[in-house]
Amino acid sequence: MGKPAIISPSASSHRSGARVISIDWTGSGKPMKPIWAYFGYDEPNYTYMKDGKKLLGEIAAMSPVPVYVRCHNLLTTGDGQPALKWGSTNAYTEDAQGRPVYDWHIVDSIFDTYVQRGMKPLAEIGFMPEALSTHPEPYRHHWKPGVNYDSVYTGWAYPPTDERKWGELIYQWVRHCVKRYGEKEVSTWLWEVWNEPNIGYWKGTQEEYFTIYDFAADAVKRALPAAHVGGPATTGPRSQRAASWLEHFLTHCAEGKNQVTGAKGAPLDFISYHAKGSPRVVDGHVRMNRTPELGDVARGFEVVSVSAFKNLPIYITECDPEGCAACGMATNPENAYRNGTMYSSYTAASFARIYDLAERYGVDLEGAMSWSFEFEGQKWFEGFRDLATNGVDKPVLNVFRMYGLMRGRRLNVEDPGELPLDSILNGSVHAGEPDIHALAAADKNNVSVMVWNYEDDDLPGEPAGIELSVQHVPAGSLLLQHYRIDEEHSNAYAAWKKMGSPQSVTDEQYAQLEKAGKLELVEPPRRIIVSSGTATLSFNLPAHGVSLLRLSLTH
């Protein structure tokens, strides 16, 4: 790759053909919220398994703030054995007389794993225990990639036979958590009622969802008045039907009849919904599509911004390039983007635009959750949407490590060649017209700039010449660190392919892959001297590559 050149601050001409990007270190800006520090997955029992614990520790370590974690199936009936898109805790059963029996030991194992690492549950209240389901059979599904996805929607997706038993279950769960972890700790958690009730995850009506929401929210607040409860975790608000679902939920919480109290409205401390992209195979290669995901984000913001709850925090509790984490590339070839730098560059570029959309709509976006974790005991690089494979980090995890190094206020980026946000919203990123842009943050002692070279088509592309100008740099000595994700850096997948793509690796190979999966510098850190107030950094950024440049004052 070569070292990035430091061009003399007095030089008046730019490199021919280079993309010129300018940052003002002293520029004003709002604090750059770590909206990326949210992760989730379907299979709760992976949480406390070997690779699950390892990955959660790595995620916690890379974030300057506590990471929130969400998973499905926290109330599902079963023996605790994991499977794809399945998990269980057996938290609720009934005795022969129909009396509730609560068993929290598996749920505790999950939350203990988070809390021990300084993480926070974004506790999803669902799914329906078998003893409470109005249609309990069949209950346990046996889905696998290639099987009709709708087969996952079994007895756990139905309304309860008794809403008051449902509410009491939630009350007892929250009270148990307060007793185990303390009121102060649980007051920082988030409690979200159900998942995607506007599609097959909920087999009841919209009104029946509002009812279980009322009972759940009432139970959470009775158990801990300081708790934060919200929803509706609907998906796809870009469609009018899904947008209406979200609108009706907000109207219910503002002025509908509460099915518990009979009063008007229901407790609502935050709003959640989901956003997904849509890759496909075109002419033998994967073509990503950022328009659906960003369109979902934007439409959800629009709905909230004109509601009675326009000032509430928003959590996009699933925010991804497409919709099935457990569908590997063997059965879904469009998912081949997941192992390499397409996923990492897509993520870098998309999260930056989500910041832009939150600013455009004037909403309080707190989190955008990547629905990606790990799949215990699967083949190496099977093509699942995960952050690590067999304990080895994928390139995408290093984007989040980059975000974890960006502190302070978000800075304006001057980039005359930037693709307009509306162009991406309407037509994604066309072939031959890559999205090359940057995101920047600064505090008193550091400035960090993430730059990406992204295109929808998973094809070899041209490197981009980048000339990054950082203005109003304090005089003196600076430490330059240049991190990179590309084919040669921070890329365990490329290293694995060079080994011959083995499915059985030696201890030495595993150590090599572990090392290759970490965030890597293009060159050793070095000191530069700036006397005129401007530092200009020049480098080439490969197609689908992401760079993070940090300048830090040394005293």
XYZ file of C-alpha atoms in Angstrom:
555
model
C 0.000 0.000 0.000
C 2.877 2.397 0.728
C 3.030 5.006 3.428
C 0.638 7.968 3.364
C 2.620 11.018 2.340
C 2.605 14.168 4.424
C 2.325 16.993 1.946
C 3.838 20.317 2.919
C 1.205 22.564 4.518
C 2.374 25.393 2.289
C 1.718 23.490 -0.924
C -1.009 25.197 -2.970
C -1.736 22.470 -5.520
C -3.496 19.152 -4.988
C -2.508 15.761 -6.322
C -3.895 15.303 -9.785
C -7.156 13.332 -9.705
C -7.220 12.978 -5.927
C -10.427 13.312 -3.936
C -9.914 16.347 -1.721
C -11.584 16.055 1.695
C -11.273 18.822 4.277
C -11.849 18.798 8.040
C -11.651 21.699 10.511
C -10.377 20.407 13.850
C -11.880 23.407 15.667
C -15.247 23.204 13.922
C -18.408 23.099 16.001
C -20.594 20.052 16.108
C -22.842 17.929 18.278
C -21.396 15.025 20.258
C -21.021 11.992 18.000
C -23.240 9.465 19.733
C -21.960 5.875 19.558
C -25.093 4.691 17.751
C -23.131 1.658 16.525
C -22.615 0.190 20.041
C -25.688 -2.076 19.753
C -25.644 -5.734 18.679
C -28.189 -8.513 18.525
C -28.948 -12.063 17.421
C -31.640 -14.746 17.290
C -29.973 -17.498 19.321
C -29.765 -16.507 23.022
C -28.001 -19.669 24.147
C -24.900 -18.796 22.083
C -24.379 -15.980 24.591
C -22.668 -18.065 27.263
C -20.926 -20.542 24.954
C -17.172 -20.419 24.318
C -17.019 -18.281 21.187
C -20.022 -16.228 22.282
C -18.297 -15.162 25.488
C -15.085 -14.420 23.605
C -16.832 -12.214 21.045
C -18.889 -10.374 23.642
C -15.681 -9.575 25.520
C -14.135 -8.157 22.357
C -17.222 -6.075 21.585
C -17.302 -4.676 25.107
C -13.587 -3.838 25.007
C -13.772 -1.805 21.795
C -16.487 0.588 22.962
C -15.989 3.708 25.097
C -19.547 3.290 26.416
C -21.529 0.269 27.607
C -22.706 -1.832 24.656
C -26.381 -2.831 24.517
C -27.206 -6.393 23.445
C -30.575 -7.718 22.281
C -31.602 -11.272 21.485
C -34.752 -13.184 20.612
C -36.332 -16.096 22.476
C -35.767 -14.873 26.028
C -39.121 -16.310 27.153
C -39.327 -19.249 24.722
C -40.047 -22.674 26.201
C -37.408 -25.368 25.746
C -34.314 -27.123 27.046
C -31.794 -24.366 26.322
C -30.168 -26.151 23.392
C -29.314 -23.696 20.584
C -30.062 -24.087 16.899
C -30.230 -21.718 13.951
C -32.922 -19.094 14.582
C -33.885 -20.861 17.791
C -33.166 -20.683 21.469
C -35.012 -21.116 24.755
C -34.852 -20.339 28.449
C -37.857 -22.221 29.888
C -38.546 -19.174 32.043
C -42.261 -19.950 32.314
C -44.139 -23.212 32.642
C -47.246 -24.209 34.586
C -47.923 -26.971 37.064
C -50.767 -29.476 36.789
C -53.172 -26.942 38.288
C -52.206 -24.260 35.771
C -50.213 -22.228 38.278
C -47.134 -20.339 37.003
C -43.692 -21.850 37.531
C -40.824 -19.408 36.984
C -37.273 -20.573 36.266
C -34.738 -17.820 35.627
C -31.456 -19.710 35.561
C -30.942 -19.646 31.770
C -32.018 -16.020 31.447
C -29.650 -15.234 34.322
C -26.801 -16.957 32.476
C -27.454 -14.685 29.499
C -27.724 -11.435 31.434
C -24.834 -12.388 33.745
C -22.602 -12.713 30.671
C -23.515 -9.192 29.591
C -23.289 -7.530 32.992
C -19.954 -9.159 33.817
C -18.528 -7.433 30.722
C -20.049 -4.050 31.475
C -22.727 -4.524 28.804
C -26.454 -3.773 29.068
C -29.417 -5.905 28.023
C -31.817 -4.428 25.536
C -34.241 -6.995 26.862
C -36.702 -8.176 24.254
C -39.916 -9.249 25.972
C -40.797 -12.328 23.940
C -41.609 -14.867 22.702
C -44.741 -16.547 24.063
C -44.126 -19.464 26.446
C -45.763 -22.690 25.315
C -48.055 -22.844 28.368
C -49.435 -19.375 27.564
C -49.792 -19.660 23.782
C -53.268 -19.752 22.277
C -51.901 -22.082 19.532
C -49.034 -23.948 21.193
C -48.615 -26.732 18.628
C -46.344 -27.040 16.779
C -43.999 -25.124 19.051
C -40.350 -26.060 18.477
C -39.336 -25.445 14.850
C -36.422 -27.171 13.089
C -35.561 -24.617 10.449
C -32.310 -24.730 8.509
C -31.007 -22.765 5.498
C -32.956 -23.689 2.391
C -36.170 -24.457 4.277
C -39.137 -22.106 3.883
C -38.447 -19.219 6.251
C -42.085 -19.006 7.327
C -41.721 -22.391 9.021
C -40.052 -20.629 11.971
C -43.337 -18.989 12.978
C -44.787 -21.594 15.329
C -46.612 -21.586 18.668
C -44.339 -18.957 20.248
C -45.700 -16.307 17.838
C -49.283 -16.318 19.163
C -51.072 -14.147 21.755
C -51.417 -15.362 25.336
C -54.352 -17.303 26.633
C -54.426 -14.967 29.618
C -53.103 -11.403 29.370
C -52.894 -11.091 33.147
C -50.665 -14.144 33.421
C -48.550 -12.594 30.653
C -48.310 -9.350 32.592
C -47.466 -11.166 35.822
C -44.674 -13.057 34.039
C -43.111 -9.754 32.967
C -43.535 -8.266 36.444
C -41.848 -11.247 38.088
C -39.008 -11.169 35.530
C -38.230 -7.501 36.109
C -38.497 -7.857 39.894
C -36.132 -10.807 39.749
C -33.629 -8.745 37.739
C -33.834 -5.883 40.243
C -33.151 -8.316 43.078
C -30.235 -9.944 41.233
C -28.525 -6.934 39.658
C -29.799 -3.984 41.672
C -32.252 -1.212 40.923
C -29.533 1.199 39.782
C -28.236 -1.248 37.176
C -31.594 -2.396 35.817
C -32.725 1.231 35.543
C -30.153 1.609 32.745
C -31.539 -1.309 30.709
C -34.089 -1.124 27.908
C -37.203 -3.324 27.782
C -38.667 -3.792 24.294
C -42.014 -5.503 23.777
C -41.836 -8.258 21.143
C -40.181 -8.326 17.716
C -41.587 -7.389 14.298
C -45.266 -7.767 15.176
C -46.227 -6.466 11.726
C -45.025 -9.699 10.045
C -45.053 -13.412 10.934
C -43.356 -12.961 14.293
C -46.802 -12.040 15.624
C -49.821 -14.165 14.749
C -52.301 -11.952 16.523
C -53.988 -8.783 15.330
C -52.645 -5.280 15.705
C -55.084 -4.639 18.540
C -53.945 -7.816 20.284
C -50.370 -6.568 20.074
C -51.425 -3.269 21.634
C -53.003 -5.312 24.439
C -49.880 -7.328 25.212
C -47.880 -4.119 24.988
C -50.149 -2.458 27.573
C -49.813 -5.395 29.947
C -46.058 -5.669 29.480
C -45.417 -1.929 29.862
C -47.622 -1.789 32.951
C -45.780 -4.761 34.457
C -42.331 -3.289 33.790
C -43.302 0.021 35.376
C -44.937 -1.614 38.387
C -41.829 -3.683 38.970
C -39.449 -0.745 38.465
C -40.928 2.723 37.869
C -37.547 4.000 36.595
C -37.332 1.288 33.925
C -37.367 2.179 30.216
C -39.947 0.372 28.109
C -40.748 0.757 24.418
C -41.542 -0.733 21.026
C -43.013 -1.706 18.652
C -39.922 -3.153 16.868
C -41.813 -3.213 13.578
C -39.855 -3.795 10.378
C -39.729 -2.164 6.949
C -41.371 1.249 7.479
C -40.504 2.155 3.885
C -43.703 0.311 2.958
C -46.892 2.233 3.646
C -48.418 -0.695 5.523
C -45.466 -0.907 7.912
C -45.339 2.864 8.322
C -49.053 2.846 9.203
C -48.419 0.117 11.771
C -45.828 2.315 13.465
C -48.126 5.346 13.274
C -51.035 3.421 14.817
C -48.825 2.179 17.641
C -47.692 5.710 18.471
C -51.308 6.899 18.367
C -52.312 4.093 20.711
C -49.598 5.026 23.210
C -50.600 8.680 23.030
C -54.386 8.474 23.159
C -55.690 4.913 22.835
C -57.522 3.061 25.559
C -55.132 1.226 27.856
C -56.303 -2.375 28.236
C -54.901 -2.624 31.773
C -55.958 0.636 33.375
C -58.763 1.817 31.105
C -57.080 5.217 30.996
C -55.775 6.998 27.911
C -52.428 5.974 26.463
C -49.615 3.647 27.507
C -46.093 4.117 28.877
C -43.543 4.704 26.117
C -39.942 5.662 26.863
C -38.397 4.888 23.476
C -39.419 3.951 19.940
C -37.956 1.045 17.986
C -38.195 -0.276 14.455
C -36.046 -2.200 11.937
C -34.302 -1.357 8.658
C -32.969 -3.817 6.079
C -31.187 -3.652 2.732
C -31.593 -6.003 -0.225
C -28.566 -7.526 -2.029
C -28.976 -9.715 -5.091
C -26.865 -11.559 -7.627
C -26.421 -9.727 -10.938
C -24.346 -11.138 -13.821
C -22.648 -13.600 -11.498
C -21.677 -11.192 -8.716
C -23.298 -9.702 -5.624
C -24.817 -6.259 -5.933
C -25.679 -4.551 -2.675
C -28.506 -2.050 -2.332
C -28.380 0.593 0.390
C -31.596 2.298 -0.726
C -34.026 -0.020 1.147
C -32.154 0.116 4.456
C -31.617 3.872 4.406
C -35.167 4.320 3.128
C -36.503 2.391 6.107
C -34.401 4.519 8.441
C -35.619 7.757 6.853
C -39.305 6.810 6.763
C -39.222 5.722 10.397
C -37.621 9.039 11.359
C -40.300 10.870 9.393
C -43.126 9.022 11.164
C -41.670 9.752 14.587
C -40.862 13.384 13.788
C -44.543 14.271 13.237
C -45.884 12.218 16.150
C -46.674 13.108 19.741
C -43.397 11.388 20.645
C -41.077 13.296 18.312
C -38.582 13.944 21.129
C -38.310 10.350 22.376
C -35.130 8.319 21.809
C -35.175 6.047 18.767
C -33.479 2.672 18.580
C -33.268 0.902 15.224
C -33.054 -2.489 16.885
C -32.102 -4.297 13.683
C -30.176 -2.374 11.028
C -28.571 -4.544 8.348
C -27.805 -5.134 4.660
C -30.612 -7.756 4.464
C -32.943 -9.817 6.587
C -31.688 -13.325 7.434
C -28.507 -13.651 9.487
C -28.677 -17.461 9.524
C -29.099 -17.843 5.737
C -25.622 -18.701 4.481
C -24.260 -18.105 1.011
C -24.662 -21.798 0.072
C -28.450 -21.378 -0.045
C -28.496 -17.610 -0.572
C -25.634 -16.651 -2.908
C -26.494 -12.955 -2.538
C -25.066 -13.252 0.978
C -21.512 -13.875 -0.231
C -20.735 -10.255 0.687
C -20.547 -11.159 4.373
C -17.045 -12.580 4.692
C -14.924 -9.891 3.078
C -14.609 -6.159 2.634
C -18.020 -5.599 1.018
C -19.654 -5.988 4.434
C -17.131 -3.758 6.203
C -17.244 -0.946 3.618
C -21.064 -1.130 3.404
C -21.275 -0.815 7.185
C -18.877 2.130 7.376
C -20.698 4.035 4.649
C -24.230 3.222 5.838
C -23.807 4.152 9.495
C -22.331 7.496 8.477
C -25.395 8.238 6.344
C -27.676 7.238 9.217
C -26.060 10.019 11.261
C -26.944 12.381 8.374
C -30.561 11.235 8.304
C -31.016 11.698 12.050
C -29.759 15.248 11.678
C -32.030 15.881 8.683
C -35.182 14.831 10.556
C -34.171 16.327 13.883
C -34.773 13.116 15.809
C -33.014 11.652 18.831
C -31.349 8.543 17.421
C -29.667 6.643 20.237
C -28.802 3.338 18.602
C -28.648 1.457 15.290
C -28.205 -2.225 16.064
C -26.263 -4.621 13.890
C -28.114 -7.938 13.942
C -24.934 -9.975 13.740
C -23.088 -12.040 16.312
C -21.611 -15.517 15.839
C -22.813 -19.044 15.047
C -21.226 -21.570 17.369
C -19.709 -24.695 15.836
C -20.402 -23.890 12.178
C -18.014 -24.186 9.230
C -15.356 -21.546 8.712
C -16.646 -18.532 6.759
C -19.940 -20.238 5.978
C -21.421 -16.919 4.906
C -23.631 -16.208 7.883
C -24.141 -12.574 8.873
C -21.784 -12.673 11.811
C -18.908 -10.725 13.318
C -16.643 -13.707 13.866
C -16.300 -17.308 12.714
C -14.998 -19.980 15.090
C -13.639 -17.265 17.349
C -11.828 -15.389 14.553
C -12.987 -11.850 13.790
C -14.277 -10.941 10.341
C -13.347 -7.648 8.634
C -16.705 -6.085 9.548
C -15.903 -6.186 13.268
C -12.965 -3.885 12.612
C -15.309 -1.155 11.360
C -16.822 -1.104 14.829
C -13.340 -0.991 16.319
C -12.725 2.072 14.162
C -15.943 3.673 15.369
C -14.831 2.945 18.926
C -11.747 5.118 18.366
C -13.801 8.131 17.221
C -14.498 10.439 20.160
C -15.840 13.923 20.724
C -18.036 16.080 18.519
C -18.936 15.233 14.952
C -17.254 17.551 12.441
C -18.504 18.805 9.120
C -16.764 17.172 6.149
C -16.076 19.325 3.098
C -16.068 17.010 0.093
C -17.032 18.509 -3.297
C -17.123 15.044 -4.884
C -19.503 13.547 -2.325
C -22.469 11.546 -3.603
C -25.563 13.407 -2.361
C -27.550 11.668 0.340
C -30.727 11.855 -1.749
C -28.955 10.150 -4.637
C -28.158 7.172 -2.404
C -31.685 7.176 -0.957
C -33.173 7.044 -4.439
C -30.707 4.865 -6.330
C -28.031 3.491 -4.006
C -24.521 3.580 -5.510
C -24.293 2.995 -9.242
C -21.515 1.020 -10.884
C -18.602 3.231 -11.820
C -19.637 5.965 -9.385
C -18.311 4.871 -5.986
C -19.370 6.428 -2.715
C -16.116 7.930 -1.461
C -16.668 10.052 1.597
C -15.671 10.530 5.234
C -16.933 10.834 8.791
C -14.967 12.883 11.306
C -14.924 13.540 15.036
C -12.655 15.567 17.300
C -12.027 16.481 20.886
C -9.359 18.705 22.416
C -6.490 16.294 21.837
C -7.543 14.041 18.938
C -9.133 14.169 15.520
C -10.324 10.973 13.817
C -11.410 10.663 10.193
C -12.943 7.522 8.686
C -12.765 7.378 4.880
C -14.368 4.701 2.695
C -14.326 3.703 -0.967
C -17.608 1.864 -1.427
C -19.509 0.593 -4.454
C -22.559 -1.694 -4.594
C -21.001 -4.204 -7.005
C -18.712 -6.819 -5.463
C -16.158 -6.531 -8.252
C -12.524 -5.418 -8.392
C -12.419 -1.637 -8.511
C -9.978 1.186 -8.776
C -8.181 2.622 -5.759
C -9.106 6.190 -4.926
C -6.478 8.839 -4.400
C -7.369 10.672 -1.201
C -6.010 14.008 -0.072
C -7.196 14.702 3.448
C -6.698 18.236 4.710
C -7.039 18.776 8.460
C -7.218 22.490 9.215
C -6.621 24.502 12.395
C -4.302 21.865 13.780
C -2.634 22.970 17.022
C 1.042 23.696 16.484
C 3.488 21.101 17.669
C 4.116 17.388 17.483
C 1.316 15.043 16.457
C 1.066 11.256 16.482
C -0.353 9.841 13.238
C -2.092 6.448 13.293
C -3.526 5.087 10.057
C -5.730 2.003 10.370
C -7.027 0.121 7.331
C -9.471 -2.600 6.325
C -8.804 -3.990 2.840
C -7.559 -7.190 1.199
C -4.183 -6.876 2.910
C -5.108 -5.466 6.312
C -7.539 -6.390 9.129
C -8.841 -9.270 7.026
C -8.872 -12.826 8.389
C -10.960 -13.980 5.428
C -8.218 -13.076 2.956
C -5.660 -14.771 5.211
C -7.825 -17.909 5.393
C -8.137 -18.075 1.600
C -4.352 -17.768 1.269
C -4.091 -20.841 3.531
C -6.220 -22.756 1.026
C -9.567 -22.248 2.820
C -9.082 -25.076 5.338
C -12.010 -26.318 7.413
C -9.565 -27.795 9.919
C -6.768 -25.506 11.053
C -3.658 -26.111 13.122
C -2.942 -24.174 16.295
C -0.390 -22.134 14.362
C -2.896 -21.324 11.619
C -5.520 -20.378 14.193
C -3.093 -17.946 15.821
C -2.345 -16.441 12.414
C -6.045 -16.032 11.655
C -6.717 -14.490 15.066
C -3.989 -11.927 14.439
C -5.238 -11.208 10.908
C -8.722 -10.551 12.303
C -7.625 -7.606 14.447
C -7.605 -3.958 13.405
C -4.296 -3.277 11.667
C -2.192 -0.212 10.971
C -1.020 0.484 7.424
C 2.286 1.653 8.888
C 3.754 2.046 12.368
C 2.522 5.121 14.269
C 4.758 8.115 13.641
C 5.156 11.693 14.723
C 4.706 14.659 12.431
C 5.306 18.346 13.002
C 2.705 20.917 11.961
C 3.608 24.595 12.179
C 1.207 26.353 9.813
C -2.079 24.949 11.138
C -2.851 22.490 8.321
C -1.862 18.855 7.966
C -2.435 17.265 4.570
C -2.398 13.491 4.354
C -2.220 11.773 0.989
C -2.900 8.072 0.406
C -4.549 5.577 -1.919
C -7.652 3.783 -0.674
C -8.456 0.456 -2.413
C -11.942 -0.339 -3.659
C -14.147 -1.515 -0.759
C -11.473 -0.302 1.636
C -11.922 1.723 4.821
C -9.264 3.886 6.478
C -9.263 5.546 9.880
C -6.719 8.317 10.388
C -6.109 9.665 13.877
C -4.024 12.691 14.741
C -3.265 13.031 18.449
C -1.490 15.845 20.243
C 1.637 14.778 22.090
C 2.723 16.780 25.085
